[in-house]
Amino acid sequence: MLKRILDTVFEYLRITAIKRVLASSQARRTEIIALAILSIVFAALEGLGLSLLLPILQYAESGKTALEESSGVFWSVIASVIRFLGLPVNLLVLLLLAFVPILLRQAVFYLNAWLSASVGTRVASRKRMEAVDAILQADIEFFERHPLGHLVGAVTTQAETASEAVLAVMRTLLVVLLISLYLAIMVAISAPLTATTLAFAVLVSMVVRRCIVAIRRFSDHAISVSQTMTSRVLERFSLARLIKMRHSEALERDLIERLSLEMRAIRIRQARLGASIEILADPLLMLSAFVTLYVGITLLHMTLAQLGLMLFLMTRLNAKVKEFNDGRQQISLKMAGLQLLNEVAAEARASRVIVSGRRPFEGIRRNLVFDSVSFSFPSRAPADRDRTPSNVVLADISFEIPAGSLVAIVGRSGQGKSTILELIPRLREPSSGSILIDGVDIREFDLGSLRRSIGYLTQDPMLFNDTVRNNLTYALDKEPSDQQLAEALQAAHAEFVYDLPDGLDTVLQDRGARLSGGERQRLALARVLLADPRLLLLDEPTSALDSESESAIQHALSTIRGKKTIITVAHRLATVVDADRIFVVENGRIVQQGTHPQLAEAEGPYKKLFRNQMSLGSDVL
């Protein structure tokens, strides 16, 4: 029975939600204690100022005689202070004494507002960076499972709800303190009348509880719709060219408008529920004031001063009860966003299964070996910690690549070629088998040193909306000289950057939009060459380029051949006919390997690919 009563009280006060907010919001204990102390001091000064109103009202009602004959606790304290200060007992002195706590209260209010803003912004920053750290450290599989807009919305929008949730909790704490003080003063004046008022306050909160529960339910839905809309808008804007070519602007506008209207309907519903609280609460609170007047005058025969102060306190109490209900509502609203942010961060941390080793990676000296390596995509179920295979990509592949050689991996699309490359820098982890460099399992290497020692170039150049210089020097250990930049650009046949409006300081726009495809790829190659990696992974870097750009990149690679170990995934066989060794992948297995002349003569998939490209006019020889 006692547990049921306590659960009801905790739910009424939102204590469970408050605990969750404080536990998961990254608010530090010292910050919460400081805000709590300021709230207590503010409430104490508020209570002192209101307590001093009774002697003033008594003086106004019956003069100095009423105060001297009074035996109340308020007058006893005031009389002691006046005697200590050696002041006369008159209205001016009483008013000045009552005004001092008001001034002090406002000073504390200013400090509380400043500290609340400081704590709130710190909490938002901490939660945002907690989520950013978790997301950046997550494995590639996490990014494939979550739309980019969903992650952006969580980091940019929902992080703010963490600070708002904490501030809502602290405001609610202050309101509870003020309500407690008002009730304490009212009890000192008249306990029976206070009990009547308190009963009405409890009744109001019980009546509006159903509305608050409904608001909490709608806030969860609002967060979901908001995340969906952010994701859709970001995705659609990033595919502006496709939308233009399909002339589907109206279609996309309608889709976003539907989400916007759904959000509008939710907000309206929440506003109506909030208005319902006002409609239900205000008449009950006014009724409590009328009942107080009736009971105080007809049954308790209270003085005009006592009744006046009681009514004033009731007015303040009613306002605080409404504010308390609003606080409960805000906590419910902000909890949804805070929980979403925590869930995204937790899932990002849980997705990180690739663990760094401790051995520094010093480059490849002898060979790189795949030993019976298999890979399957893990189950998409977030809660599946067993990573149950759902799609086999590679099946028991083994091969050796000597250091300093140029090796090509070819085959039809979707056969696992790119996955082989992604396994080497441990962007993905094999389901079974081992990958060895100079006889050492790559899982023993420090992850950062391994990845920084590998140059990785894909068919989609990865460029930032930043200057050419910053794109070239991104995440390098040391700042390169202008001569080193020039040499890397020359090696990649990317000297065109000097002809841009601001040269190396030209901003490339989103994903290098102001450059052609070939220019973007050559700039990305220059960045790889500037880092001077020992191992170079090329994932169809020339598949979407014109012949001139392709020729430039092929020439750039020929100049470094033999100096670095190069592994390239290629679709056009013309680009790999000079490779030291070619591996043919089919259905996740290495089905052929050899040089181009050997494979072109032998019956098998390579010869079929070769003939198909010859018939299409590919310049293979």
Coordinates of C-alpha atoms in Angstrom, one line a residue:
M1 CA 0.0 0.0 0.0
L2 CA 2.8 2.4 1.0
K3 CA 4.7 1.6 -2.2
R4 CA 1.6 2.3 -4.3
I5 CA 1.2 5.7 -2.5
L6 CA 4.8 6.6 -3.1
D7 CA 4.6 5.6 -6.8
T8 CA 1.6 7.8 -7.2
V9 CA 3.4 10.7 -5.5
F10 CA 6.6 10.2 -7.5
E11 CA 4.5 10.1 -10.8
Y12 CA 2.6 13.2 -9.7
L13 CA 5.9 15.1 -9.0
R14 CA 7.6 13.6 -12.1
I15 CA 10.4 12.5 -9.8
T16 CA 11.2 9.5 -12.0
A17 CA 11.4 11.7 -15.1
I18 CA 13.5 14.3 -13.2
K19 CA 15.9 11.5 -12.1
R20 CA 16.3 10.4 -15.7
V21 CA 16.9 13.9 -17.0
L22 CA 19.6 14.7 -14.4
A23 CA 21.2 11.2 -14.9
S24 CA 21.4 11.4 -18.7
S25 CA 21.8 15.1 -19.4
Q26 CA 25.5 15.4 -18.6
A27 CA 24.7 18.0 -16.0
R28 CA 27.5 18.0 -13.3
R29 CA 26.6 17.6 -9.7
T30 CA 28.3 20.9 -8.8
E31 CA 26.2 22.8 -11.4
I32 CA 23.0 21.2 -10.1
I33 CA 23.9 22.0 -6.5
A34 CA 24.8 25.6 -7.4
L35 CA 21.4 26.1 -9.2
A36 CA 19.6 24.4 -6.3
I37 CA 21.3 26.7 -3.7
L38 CA 20.4 29.8 -5.7
S39 CA 16.8 28.5 -5.9
I40 CA 16.7 27.9 -2.2
V41 CA 18.1 31.4 -1.4
F42 CA 15.6 33.0 -3.9
A43 CA 12.7 31.1 -2.3
A44 CA 13.9 32.1 1.2
L45 CA 14.1 35.8 0.3
E46 CA 10.7 35.5 -1.4
G47 CA 9.2 34.0 1.8
L48 CA 10.9 36.6 4.0
G49 CA 9.5 39.4 1.9
L50 CA 6.0 38.0 2.0
S51 CA 6.2 37.4 5.7
L52 CA 7.0 41.0 6.3
L53 CA 3.7 42.0 4.7
L54 CA 1.6 40.8 7.7
P55 CA 3.1 43.3 10.2
I56 CA 2.6 46.1 7.5
L57 CA -1.0 45.1 7.1
Q58 CA -1.5 44.9 10.8
Y59 CA 0.0 48.3 11.2
A60 CA -2.2 49.7 8.5
E61 CA -5.3 48.1 10.1
S62 CA -4.8 49.1 13.8
G63 CA -1.6 51.1 14.0
K64 CA 1.4 50.6 16.3
T65 CA -0.8 49.3 19.1
A66 CA -1.8 46.2 17.1
L67 CA 1.9 45.3 16.5
E68 CA 2.9 45.8 20.1
E69 CA 0.0 43.6 21.3
S70 CA 0.6 41.0 18.7
S71 CA 2.3 37.8 19.8
G72 CA 2.7 36.3 16.3
V73 CA 6.0 34.9 15.0
F74 CA 6.3 37.5 12.3
W75 CA 6.1 40.4 14.7
S76 CA 8.5 38.8 17.2
V77 CA 11.2 38.5 14.5
I78 CA 10.5 42.0 13.2
A79 CA 10.6 43.5 16.7
S80 CA 13.9 41.8 17.4
V81 CA 15.4 43.2 14.2
I82 CA 14.1 46.7 14.9
R83 CA 15.4 46.7 18.4
F84 CA 18.8 45.5 17.2
L85 CA 19.1 48.3 14.6
G86 CA 17.7 50.9 17.0
L87 CA 15.0 52.0 14.6
P88 CA 11.6 53.5 15.5
V89 CA 8.4 51.4 14.8
N90 CA 6.6 53.2 12.0
L91 CA 5.2 52.4 8.5
L92 CA 8.3 53.7 6.7
V93 CA 10.6 51.5 8.7
L94 CA 8.4 48.4 8.1
L95 CA 8.2 49.2 4.3
L96 CA 12.0 49.6 4.1
L97 CA 12.5 46.3 5.9
A98 CA 10.1 44.5 3.5
F99 CA 11.9 46.1 0.5
V100 CA 15.4 44.8 1.4
P101 CA 14.5 41.1 0.7
I102 CA 12.9 42.1 -2.6
L103 CA 16.1 43.8 -3.8
L104 CA 18.2 40.8 -2.6
R105 CA 15.8 38.4 -4.3
Q106 CA 16.1 40.2 -7.6
A107 CA 19.9 40.0 -7.4
V108 CA 19.7 36.3 -6.7
F109 CA 17.2 36.0 -9.6
Y110 CA 19.8 37.6 -11.9
L111 CA 22.5 35.3 -10.8
N112 CA 20.2 32.3 -11.2
A113 CA 19.3 33.4 -14.7
W114 CA 23.0 33.8 -15.6
L115 CA 24.0 30.5 -14.1
S116 CA 21.0 28.7 -15.7
A117 CA 22.0 30.0 -19.2
S118 CA 25.6 29.0 -18.5
V119 CA 24.7 25.5 -17.3
G120 CA 22.2 25.0 -20.1
T121 CA 24.6 25.8 -22.9
R122 CA 27.3 23.6 -21.3
V123 CA 24.8 20.7 -21.0
A124 CA 23.8 21.2 -24.7
S125 CA 27.4 21.3 -25.8
R126 CA 28.3 18.2 -23.7
K127 CA 25.4 16.2 -25.0
R128 CA 26.1 17.3 -28.6
M129 CA 29.7 16.3 -28.3
E130 CA 28.9 13.1 -26.6
A131 CA 26.7 12.2 -29.5
V132 CA 29.2 13.4 -32.1
D133 CA 32.0 11.4 -30.5
A134 CA 29.9 8.3 -30.4
I135 CA 28.8 8.7 -34.0
L136 CA 32.3 9.5 -35.4
Q137 CA 33.7 6.5 -33.6
A138 CA 30.9 4.2 -34.9
D139 CA 31.7 1.6 -37.5
I140 CA 30.7 2.2 -41.1
E141 CA 27.8 -0.2 -40.7
F142 CA 26.1 2.3 -38.3
F143 CA 26.1 5.0 -41.0
E144 CA 24.6 2.6 -43.5
R145 CA 21.8 1.9 -41.1
H146 CA 20.9 5.5 -40.3
P147 CA 19.8 8.2 -42.7
L148 CA 22.2 11.1 -42.6
G149 CA 19.4 13.6 -41.9
H150 CA 18.4 11.5 -38.8
L151 CA 21.9 11.8 -37.4
V152 CA 22.1 15.5 -38.2
G153 CA 18.8 16.2 -36.6
A154 CA 19.7 14.4 -33.5
V155 CA 23.0 16.3 -33.1
T156 CA 21.8 19.8 -34.1
T157 CA 18.3 19.9 -32.7
Q158 CA 17.8 17.3 -30.0
A159 CA 21.0 18.3 -28.2
E160 CA 19.3 21.6 -27.3
T161 CA 16.5 19.7 -25.6
A162 CA 19.0 18.3 -23.1
S163 CA 19.7 21.8 -21.7
E164 CA 16.0 22.7 -21.9
A165 CA 15.2 19.6 -20.0
V166 CA 17.7 20.4 -17.2
L167 CA 16.5 24.0 -17.0
A168 CA 12.9 22.8 -16.9
V169 CA 13.8 20.5 -13.9
M170 CA 15.5 23.4 -12.1
R171 CA 12.6 25.8 -12.7
T172 CA 10.3 23.1 -11.4
L173 CA 12.5 22.7 -8.3
L174 CA 12.3 26.5 -7.7
V175 CA 8.5 26.4 -8.1
V176 CA 8.2 23.5 -5.6
L177 CA 10.3 25.5 -3.1
L178 CA 8.2 28.5 -3.5
I179 CA 5.0 26.5 -3.1
S180 CA 6.4 25.0 0.0
L181 CA 7.2 28.4 1.5
Y182 CA 3.9 29.9 0.6
L183 CA 2.2 26.9 2.3
A184 CA 4.5 27.3 5.4
I185 CA 3.5 31.0 5.7
M186 CA -0.1 30.2 5.2
V187 CA 0.0 27.4 7.8
A188 CA 1.6 29.9 10.3
I189 CA -1.4 32.2 9.6
S190 CA -4.2 29.6 9.6
A191 CA -3.6 25.8 9.3
P192 CA -7.3 24.9 8.6
L193 CA -7.6 27.5 5.8
T194 CA -4.3 26.2 4.3
A195 CA -5.5 22.6 4.3
T196 CA -8.6 23.8 2.3
T197 CA -6.4 25.6 -0.2
L198 CA -4.0 22.6 -0.5
A199 CA -6.9 20.2 -1.2
F200 CA -7.9 22.4 -4.2
A201 CA -4.3 22.5 -5.4
V202 CA -4.1 18.7 -5.4
L203 CA -7.4 18.5 -7.1
V204 CA -6.2 20.7 -9.9
S205 CA -3.1 18.7 -10.5
M206 CA -5.1 15.4 -10.5
V207 CA -7.5 16.9 -13.1
V208 CA -4.7 18.0 -15.5
R209 CA -2.6 14.8 -15.2
R210 CA -4.5 13.1 -18.0
C211 CA -3.7 16.1 -20.3
I212 CA 0.0 16.0 -19.4
V213 CA 0.2 12.2 -20.2
A214 CA -1.4 12.9 -23.6
I215 CA 1.1 15.8 -24.2
R216 CA 4.0 13.4 -23.4
R217 CA 2.6 10.9 -25.9
F218 CA 2.3 13.5 -28.6
S219 CA 5.8 14.8 -28.0
D220 CA 7.2 11.4 -28.8
H221 CA 5.4 11.5 -32.1
A222 CA 6.4 15.1 -32.8
I223 CA 10.1 14.2 -32.3
S224 CA 9.7 11.2 -34.8
V225 CA 8.1 13.4 -37.4
S226 CA 10.6 16.2 -36.9
Q227 CA 13.5 13.7 -37.4
T228 CA 11.8 12.3 -40.6
M229 CA 11.3 15.8 -42.0
T230 CA 15.0 16.8 -41.3
S231 CA 16.2 13.6 -43.0
R232 CA 13.9 14.0 -46.0
V233 CA 14.8 17.7 -46.5
L234 CA 18.6 17.0 -46.3
E235 CA 18.3 14.0 -48.6
R236 CA 16.2 15.8 -51.2
F237 CA 18.3 19.0 -51.2
S238 CA 21.5 16.8 -51.8
L239 CA 19.8 15.3 -54.8
A240 CA 18.8 18.6 -56.4
R241 CA 20.1 17.6 -59.9
L242 CA 18.0 14.5 -60.0
I243 CA 14.9 16.4 -58.9
K244 CA 15.5 19.0 -61.6
M245 CA 16.0 16.4 -64.3
R246 CA 12.8 14.6 -63.3
H247 CA 11.0 17.9 -62.9
S248 CA 9.7 16.7 -59.6
E249 CA 9.9 19.9 -57.6
A250 CA 6.1 19.8 -57.0
L251 CA 6.3 16.2 -55.9
E252 CA 9.0 16.9 -53.4
R253 CA 7.3 20.0 -52.1
D254 CA 4.1 18.0 -51.5
L255 CA 6.0 15.3 -49.6
I256 CA 7.7 17.9 -47.3
E257 CA 4.4 19.8 -47.0
R258 CA 2.6 16.6 -45.8
L259 CA 5.2 16.2 -43.1
S260 CA 5.0 19.9 -42.2
L261 CA 1.2 19.6 -42.0
E262 CA 1.5 16.5 -39.8
M263 CA 3.8 18.4 -37.5
R264 CA 1.4 21.4 -37.5
A265 CA -1.5 19.1 -36.5
I266 CA 0.6 17.7 -33.6
R267 CA 1.5 21.1 -32.4
I268 CA -2.1 22.2 -32.5
R269 CA -3.1 19.2 -30.6
Q270 CA -0.5 19.9 -28.0
A271 CA -1.6 23.5 -27.8
R272 CA -5.2 22.4 -27.3
L273 CA -4.2 20.0 -24.5
G274 CA -2.3 22.9 -22.9
A275 CA -5.3 25.1 -23.2
S276 CA -7.4 22.4 -21.7
I277 CA -5.2 22.5 -18.6
E278 CA -5.9 26.3 -18.3
I279 CA -9.6 25.8 -18.8
L280 CA -9.8 23.1 -16.1
A281 CA -7.3 24.7 -13.7
D282 CA -8.4 28.3 -13.6
P283 CA -12.0 27.9 -12.5
L284 CA -10.9 25.5 -9.7
L285 CA -8.2 27.8 -8.5
M286 CA -10.7 30.8 -8.5
L287 CA -13.2 28.6 -6.6
S288 CA -10.5 27.8 -4.0
A289 CA -10.0 31.6 -3.4
F290 CA -13.8 32.1 -2.9
V291 CA -14.0 29.1 -0.5
T292 CA -11.0 30.5 1.4
L293 CA -12.8 33.9 1.8
Y294 CA -16.0 32.2 3.0
V295 CA -14.3 29.9 5.5
G296 CA -11.9 32.6 6.7
I297 CA -14.7 35.1 7.4
T298 CA -17.6 33.0 8.5
L299 CA -15.9 30.1 10.3
L300 CA -12.5 31.2 11.4
H301 CA -13.3 34.9 12.0
M302 CA -9.8 36.0 10.7
T303 CA -8.7 39.6 10.8
L304 CA -8.6 41.7 7.6
A305 CA -4.8 41.7 7.7
Q306 CA -4.7 37.9 7.9
L307 CA -7.3 37.5 5.2
G308 CA -5.5 40.0 2.9
L309 CA -2.2 38.2 3.2
M310 CA -3.8 34.8 2.8
L311 CA -5.5 36.0 -0.4
F312 CA -2.2 37.5 -1.7
L313 CA -0.4 34.2 -0.9
M314 CA -3.2 32.2 -2.6
T315 CA -2.8 34.3 -5.7
R316 CA 0.9 33.6 -5.8
L317 CA 0.3 30.0 -4.9
N318 CA -2.2 29.5 -7.7
A319 CA 0.2 31.0 -10.2
K320 CA 2.9 28.7 -9.0
V321 CA 0.6 25.6 -9.1
K322 CA 0.0 26.5 -12.8
E323 CA 3.7 27.0 -13.3
F324 CA 4.4 23.6 -11.7
N325 CA 1.9 21.9 -14.1
D326 CA 3.6 23.7 -17.0
G327 CA 7.0 22.5 -15.7
R328 CA 5.7 18.9 -15.6
Q329 CA 4.5 19.4 -19.1
Q330 CA 7.9 20.8 -20.3
I331 CA 9.8 17.9 -18.7
S332 CA 7.5 15.5 -20.5
L333 CA 8.1 17.3 -23.8
K334 CA 11.9 17.6 -23.5
M335 CA 12.4 14.0 -22.3
A336 CA 11.4 12.7 -25.8
G337 CA 14.2 14.6 -27.5
L338 CA 16.7 13.8 -24.8
Q339 CA 15.9 10.1 -24.9
L340 CA 16.3 10.1 -28.8
L341 CA 19.7 11.7 -28.5
N342 CA 20.8 9.2 -25.9
E343 CA 19.5 6.3 -28.0
V344 CA 21.4 7.4 -31.0
A345 CA 24.6 7.8 -29.0
A346 CA 24.1 4.4 -27.3
E347 CA 23.5 2.6 -30.6
A348 CA 26.5 4.3 -32.1
R349 CA 28.7 3.1 -29.2
A350 CA 27.2 -0.4 -29.4
S351 CA 27.9 -0.6 -33.1
R352 CA 31.6 -0.2 -32.6
V353 CA 33.0 -3.7 -32.8
I354 CA 36.3 -2.9 -34.5
V355 CA 38.8 -2.6 -31.7
S356 CA 42.2 -1.0 -32.1
G357 CA 45.4 -3.0 -31.5
R358 CA 48.5 -1.6 -29.8
R359 CA 51.2 -2.4 -32.3
P360 CA 52.3 0.6 -34.4
F361 CA 51.9 0.0 -38.2
E362 CA 55.2 0.8 -40.0
G363 CA 54.2 0.0 -43.6
I364 CA 54.2 -3.1 -45.8
R365 CA 57.6 -4.6 -46.4
R366 CA 57.1 -8.2 -47.7
N367 CA 53.4 -8.9 -48.5
L368 CA 49.7 -8.7 -47.7
V369 CA 47.9 -12.0 -47.3
F370 CA 44.2 -12.8 -47.1
D371 CA 43.9 -16.2 -45.3
S372 CA 40.5 -17.8 -45.7
V373 CA 38.6 -14.6 -45.3
S374 CA 34.8 -14.5 -45.3
F375 CA 32.5 -11.5 -44.8
S376 CA 28.8 -11.2 -44.2
F377 CA 26.8 -8.1 -43.5
P378 CA 25.5 -8.2 -40.0
S379 CA 21.8 -8.3 -39.2
R380 CA 20.1 -4.9 -39.3
A381 CA 18.3 -5.4 -36.0
P382 CA 19.9 -2.9 -33.6
A383 CA 19.5 -5.2 -30.6
D384 CA 21.2 -8.1 -32.3
R385 CA 24.5 -8.3 -30.6
D386 CA 25.4 -11.6 -32.2
R387 CA 25.8 -10.0 -35.6
T388 CA 23.9 -12.8 -37.3
P389 CA 24.9 -13.0 -40.9
S390 CA 22.2 -11.8 -43.3
N391 CA 24.0 -11.4 -46.5
V392 CA 27.2 -13.3 -47.5
V393 CA 29.5 -11.1 -49.5
L394 CA 32.9 -12.9 -49.4
A395 CA 33.4 -16.7 -48.9
D396 CA 36.8 -18.1 -47.9
I397 CA 39.0 -16.1 -50.1
S398 CA 42.8 -16.4 -50.0
F399 CA 45.5 -14.6 -51.9
E400 CA 48.9 -12.9 -51.5
I401 CA 50.0 -9.5 -52.7
P402 CA 53.8 -8.8 -52.7
A403 CA 55.0 -5.5 -51.5
G404 CA 55.6 -2.9 -54.2
S405 CA 53.3 -4.6 -56.8
L406 CA 50.3 -3.4 -58.7
V407 CA 47.4 -5.7 -58.2
A408 CA 43.9 -5.4 -59.8
I409 CA 40.7 -6.9 -58.6
V410 CA 38.1 -7.3 -61.3
G411 CA 34.6 -8.8 -61.8
R412 CA 31.0 -7.9 -62.3
S413 CA 29.3 -5.4 -60.1
G414 CA 28.1 -6.6 -56.7
Q415 CA 30.6 -9.5 -56.4
G416 CA 32.5 -8.1 -53.3
K417 CA 35.4 -6.3 -54.9
S418 CA 35.0 -3.1 -52.9
T419 CA 34.5 -5.1 -49.7
I420 CA 37.9 -6.6 -50.1
L421 CA 39.4 -3.1 -50.1
E422 CA 37.4 -2.0 -47.1
L423 CA 38.6 -4.9 -45.1
I424 CA 42.3 -3.9 -45.4
P425 CA 42.0 -0.6 -43.4
R426 CA 39.4 -2.3 -41.2
L427 CA 36.5 -0.2 -42.3
R428 CA 34.8 -3.6 -42.0
E429 CA 35.8 -6.7 -40.0
P430 CA 36.0 -10.2 -41.5
S431 CA 33.4 -12.6 -40.3
S432 CA 36.1 -15.3 -40.3
G433 CA 39.7 -15.7 -41.4
S434 CA 42.7 -13.3 -41.1
I435 CA 44.4 -10.5 -43.0
L436 CA 48.1 -10.4 -42.5
I437 CA 50.7 -7.8 -43.3
D438 CA 54.3 -9.1 -43.1
G439 CA 52.9 -12.0 -41.1
V440 CA 51.1 -9.9 -38.5
D441 CA 47.3 -9.9 -38.2
I442 CA 46.1 -6.4 -38.9
R443 CA 43.9 -6.6 -35.8
E444 CA 47.1 -6.3 -33.8
F445 CA 48.0 -2.9 -35.3
D446 CA 47.0 0.4 -33.9
L447 CA 44.0 1.4 -35.9
G448 CA 44.9 5.0 -36.3
S449 CA 48.5 4.3 -37.6
L450 CA 47.2 1.6 -39.9
R451 CA 44.6 3.8 -41.5
R452 CA 46.8 6.8 -41.8
S453 CA 49.4 4.7 -43.6
I454 CA 46.9 3.7 -46.3
G455 CA 45.8 5.9 -49.2
Y456 CA 42.2 5.4 -50.1
L457 CA 40.7 6.7 -53.3
T458 CA 37.1 5.9 -54.4
Q459 CA 35.1 6.7 -57.5
D460 CA 33.2 9.4 -55.5
P461 CA 35.9 11.9 -54.4
M462 CA 35.5 12.9 -50.8
L463 CA 35.9 16.7 -50.7
F464 CA 34.8 19.2 -48.1
N465 CA 33.1 22.6 -48.6
D466 CA 36.4 24.2 -47.8
T467 CA 39.5 25.7 -49.6
V468 CA 41.7 23.6 -51.9
R469 CA 44.6 23.9 -49.5
N470 CA 42.5 22.6 -46.5
N471 CA 41.2 19.7 -48.6
L472 CA 44.7 18.8 -49.6
T473 CA 46.2 19.0 -46.1
Y474 CA 43.2 17.5 -44.2
A475 CA 44.3 15.5 -41.1
L476 CA 48.0 15.5 -42.1
D477 CA 50.4 15.1 -39.2
K478 CA 52.4 18.3 -40.2
E479 CA 51.8 21.3 -42.4
P480 CA 53.3 20.7 -45.9
S481 CA 55.3 23.4 -47.6
D482 CA 54.1 25.1 -50.8
Q483 CA 56.8 23.0 -52.7
Q484 CA 55.4 19.8 -51.4
L485 CA 51.9 20.9 -52.3
A486 CA 53.0 21.7 -55.8
E487 CA 54.8 18.4 -56.2
A488 CA 51.7 16.4 -55.2
L489 CA 49.5 18.5 -57.5
Q490 CA 51.9 18.0 -60.4
A491 CA 52.1 14.2 -59.7
A492 CA 48.3 14.0 -59.8
H493 CA 48.1 16.2 -62.9
A494 CA 46.0 18.7 -60.8
E495 CA 47.9 21.9 -61.5
F496 CA 44.5 23.4 -62.7
V497 CA 43.9 24.5 -59.1
Y498 CA 46.4 27.4 -59.6
D499 CA 44.1 28.7 -62.4
L500 CA 41.1 28.9 -60.0
P501 CA 40.0 32.4 -58.9
D502 CA 41.8 32.2 -55.5
G503 CA 44.2 29.4 -56.3
L504 CA 44.8 27.2 -53.3
D505 CA 42.5 29.4 -51.2
T506 CA 39.5 28.8 -53.5
V507 CA 36.5 27.4 -51.7
L508 CA 35.3 24.3 -53.5
Q509 CA 31.7 24.3 -52.3
D510 CA 29.8 21.3 -51.2
R511 CA 31.6 18.1 -52.3
G512 CA 33.7 20.1 -54.7
A513 CA 30.7 21.1 -56.8
R514 CA 32.5 23.9 -58.7
L515 CA 34.9 21.3 -60.2
S516 CA 34.4 18.7 -62.9
G517 CA 34.4 15.0 -62.0
G518 CA 37.9 14.5 -63.4
E519 CA 39.2 17.6 -61.5
R520 CA 37.7 16.4 -58.3
Q521 CA 39.3 13.0 -58.7
R522 CA 42.7 14.4 -59.5
L523 CA 42.5 16.7 -56.5
A524 CA 41.6 13.7 -54.3
L525 CA 44.6 11.8 -55.7
A526 CA 46.8 14.7 -54.9
R527 CA 45.7 14.6 -51.3
V528 CA 46.5 10.9 -51.2
L529 CA 49.9 11.4 -52.7
L530 CA 50.7 14.3 -50.3
A531 CA 50.2 12.0 -47.4
D532 CA 52.8 9.6 -49.0
P533 CA 51.2 6.3 -47.9
R534 CA 53.0 3.0 -48.5
L535 CA 49.8 1.2 -49.4
L536 CA 47.3 2.6 -52.0
L537 CA 43.8 1.4 -52.4
L538 CA 41.9 2.5 -55.5
D539 CA 38.2 1.7 -55.8
E540 CA 37.3 2.3 -59.4
P541 CA 38.8 5.8 -59.3
T542 CA 38.5 6.3 -63.1
S543 CA 35.1 4.6 -63.8
A544 CA 33.2 7.8 -64.2
L545 CA 35.9 10.0 -65.9
D546 CA 36.5 11.2 -69.4
S547 CA 39.4 9.7 -71.3
E548 CA 41.6 12.7 -70.7
S549 CA 41.1 12.6 -66.9
E550 CA 41.5 8.8 -66.8
S551 CA 44.7 9.1 -68.8
A552 CA 46.0 11.7 -66.4
I553 CA 45.3 9.5 -63.3
Q554 CA 46.8 6.4 -65.0
H555 CA 49.9 8.4 -65.8
A556 CA 50.1 9.6 -62.2
L557 CA 49.9 6.0 -60.9
S558 CA 52.5 4.8 -63.4
T559 CA 55.0 7.3 -61.9
I560 CA 54.7 5.8 -58.4
R561 CA 54.4 2.1 -59.5
G562 CA 57.0 0.0 -57.7
K563 CA 57.4 2.6 -55.0
K564 CA 54.1 1.7 -53.4
T565 CA 51.9 -1.3 -53.1
I566 CA 48.8 -0.5 -55.2
I567 CA 45.6 -2.5 -55.1
T568 CA 43.0 -1.3 -57.5
V569 CA 39.4 -2.3 -58.2
A570 CA 38.6 -1.8 -61.8
H571 CA 35.6 -2.3 -64.1
R572 CA 37.3 -1.3 -67.3
L573 CA 40.0 -3.9 -68.1
A574 CA 41.9 -1.3 -70.2
T575 CA 43.1 0.3 -67.0
V576 CA 44.6 -2.9 -65.5
V577 CA 46.2 -4.8 -68.4
D578 CA 49.7 -3.9 -67.1
A579 CA 48.9 -5.1 -63.6
D580 CA 51.4 -7.5 -62.0
R581 CA 48.6 -9.7 -61.0
I582 CA 44.8 -9.7 -61.6
F583 CA 42.3 -11.4 -59.3
V584 CA 38.9 -12.2 -60.7
V585 CA 36.0 -12.2 -58.1
E586 CA 32.7 -13.9 -58.7
N587 CA 30.0 -14.7 -56.1
G588 CA 32.4 -13.6 -53.3
R589 CA 35.2 -15.9 -54.3
I590 CA 38.5 -15.6 -56.2
V591 CA 37.8 -17.7 -59.2
Q592 CA 40.9 -16.8 -61.3
Q593 CA 44.2 -15.0 -60.9
G594 CA 47.1 -14.3 -63.2
T595 CA 48.5 -11.6 -65.6
H596 CA 46.3 -10.1 -68.3
P597 CA 47.8 -12.3 -71.1
Q598 CA 47.4 -15.4 -69.1
L599 CA 43.7 -14.7 -68.2
A600 CA 42.8 -13.5 -71.6
E601 CA 43.9 -16.8 -73.1
A602 CA 42.3 -19.1 -70.4
E603 CA 38.7 -20.0 -70.5
G604 CA 36.8 -18.3 -67.6
P605 CA 35.0 -15.2 -66.4
Y606 CA 37.9 -12.9 -67.3
K607 CA 38.0 -13.9 -70.9
K608 CA 34.2 -13.4 -71.1
L609 CA 34.5 -9.9 -69.6
F610 CA 37.4 -9.2 -72.0
R611 CA 35.4 -10.3 -75.1
N612 CA 32.3 -8.3 -73.9
Q613 CA 34.4 -5.1 -73.6
M614 CA 36.1 -5.7 -76.9
S615 CA 32.7 -6.1 -78.6
L616 CA 31.6 -2.8 -77.0
G617 CA 34.6 -1.0 -78.4
S618 CA 36.7 -0.8 -75.2
D619 CA 40.3 0.1 -75.8
V620 CA 41.7 -2.9 -74.0
L621 CA 44.9 -3.5 -75.9

